Amino acid sequence: MRPDVSRWLRRRTFSAATWCAAELAEAKSARGSTVSVVLPALDEEPTVGTIVGTIRRALVEEAPLVDEVVVVDSGSVDRTAAVAAEAGATVVDTATVLSAHGRVPGKGEALWKGLHATSGDLVVFVDADLVGFDPQFVVGLLGPLLTDPAIGYVKALYDRPLHTPEGIVPSGGGRVTELLARPLLNAWWPELAGFVQPLSGEYAGRRELLERVPFVSGYGVEFGLLVDLAGLAGVDALAQVDVGTRRHSHQSDAALGRMAGQILSTAIARRPGAGRPSSELLQFLRTADGVEAVSWDVGVSERPPMRTVRAAAGEPGPLS
Ligand SMILES: O=c1ccn([C@@H]2O[C@H](COP(=O)(O)OP(=O)(O)O)[C@@H](O)[C@H]2O)c(=O)[nH]1
Ligand SMILES: O=C(O)[C@@H](COP(=O)(O)O)O[C@H]1O[C@H](CO)[C@@H](O)[C@H](O)[C@H]1O
């Protein structure tokens, strides 16, 4: 193992159990900081309300650690928005936030617009499809940020059981992580090889950093943020926190193939000289008389750093 990665792992890997909400609420108050939680949601009616309610009870009412909870609706056709609002979240829609910039599909768009729709100095991102969500996820992500000014971005690490019709595969989750993201990082960004869950959907960062990097529109957003923030602030400004086990609703292998296409596009765009990859991904279906090729566009766009958007609109930047 590279000595720098070994050292990073020792210095920048934490356990969520190190902190409790009450002590971090005091640390936040002493620093005069504020905390926003952003949940990107596309048709997450079954789970979003429980997650929002759990955050509000534990981290707003019982311990004033979180100052706002915002659900960013990506155009859901179910009752995601209503359920989130009933649970106490502020709900915004990707169609109306920064509407002058239009709306492109994908998770990264929701996160980018969630960044604009919130004001916290620290921003926590949590997927809205988690099952058995534990508020200690948020506490653990905020721990390093509220206790070490040298740390600017923290990703969750966890076990990821894969729920299948045949039962639970204890560590079968994170399929795109294991088959694409981890090999890519080790090949082209080996200094980031210490991240156990480079694609984890739960992470937190300082707004002053998050507003200085682009947000990839689709599922490349986590990969893009990790590489771009490391380039901006240095690997030592990044950390990871062990929060235990994460369960969520799983997509099909075919859907994850398209996710992988977006992540590959994101990675190649960050390798000067690698050329512009084709945005087409062909997948195949078995038909009665053979196979059918299905063409997908896995090209991604990039939303510019929020700092440039605010400057263009004459808005003040984040207090920092
Ligand atoms: O266009 C999209 C795609 C996903 N999501 C949300 O982003 C999170 C992670 O997406 P997903 O569960 O599809 O990814 P996975 O966890 O399966 O990799 C979930 O809260 C989704 O509802 C979103 O807001 N807009
Ligand atoms: O880590 C992964 O391989 C993928 C798929 O996870 P599963 O195989 O469904 O457990 O899930 C993550 O990747 C997405 C792209 O970065 C993130 O947006 C998701 O939040 C995250 O769950």
Coordinates of N, CA and C and ligand atoms in Angstrom, one line a residue, residues 40-42 44 74 106-107 110 127-129 219 246 248-249 251 259, ligand 1:
P40 N -31.8 14.4 -1.8 CA -32.3 14.3 -3.2 C -33.4 13.2 -3.3
A41 N -34.5 13.5 -3.9 CA -35.5 12.4 -3.9 C -36.2 12.4 -5.3
L42 N -36.3 11.1 -5.8 CA -37.1 10.9 -7.0 C -37.9 9.6 -6.7
E44 N -39.5 8.7 -3.9 CA -39.1 8.0 -2.6 C -40.2 8.1 -1.5
S74 N -37.0 15.7 -7.5 CA -36.4 15.6 -8.9 C -37.5 15.3 -9.9
G106 N -31.3 13.9 -13.4 CA -30.2 13.2 -12.6 C -30.0 13.7 -11.2
K107 N -29.4 12.8 -10.4 CA -29.2 13.1 -9.0 C -28.3 14.3 -8.8
A110 N -30.1 17.5 -8.6 CA -30.9 17.7 -7.4 C -29.9 18.2 -6.3
D127 N -29.2 10.2 1.0 CA -30.1 9.7 0.1 C -31.5 9.5 0.8
A128 N -32.5 9.6 0.0 CA -33.9 9.5 0.5 C -34.5 8.1 0.4
D129 N -33.7 7.1 0.0 CA -34.2 5.7 -0.1 C -33.6 4.8 1.0
Y219 N -25.4 10.4 -12.1 CA -24.8 9.6 -11.0 C -23.3 9.8 -10.9
R246 N -25.5 0.2 6.0 CA -26.4 1.1 5.2 C -27.3 0.2 4.3
H248 N -30.5 0.2 1.5 CA -31.3 1.1 0.7 C -31.9 0.3 -0.4
S249 N -32.8 0.9 -1.2 CA -33.4 0.2 -2.3 C -32.4 0.1 -3.4
Q251 N -31.1 -0.8 -7.3 CA -31.5 -0.7 -8.8 C -31.0 -2.0 -9.4
M259 N -25.5 3.7 -14.8 CA -24.9 4.6 -13.7 C -23.3 4.5 -14.0
Ligands
LIG1 O1 -32.5 11.7 -11.0 C1 -32.4 11.3 -9.8 C2 -31.9 10.1 -9.4 C3 -31.8 9.8 -8.0 N1 -32.3 10.7 -7.1 C4 -32.2 10.4 -5.7 O2 -30.8 10.2 -5.3 C5 -30.7 9.2 -4.3 C6 -29.8 8.0 -4.8 O3 -30.4 7.6 -6.0 P1 -30.6 6.0 -6.3 O4 -31.2 5.4 -5.1 O5 -31.3 5.8 -7.6 O6 -29.1 5.5 -6.4 P2 -28.5 4.1 -5.7 O7 -28.5 4.4 -4.2 O8 -29.4 3.0 -6.1 O9 -27.1 4.1 -6.3 C7 -32.1 8.7 -4.0 O10 -32.6 9.5 -2.9 C8 -32.9 9.1 -5.3 O11 -34.3 9.4 -5.0 C9 -32.7 11.9 -7.5 O12 -33.1 12.8 -6.6 N2 -32.8 12.2 -8.8

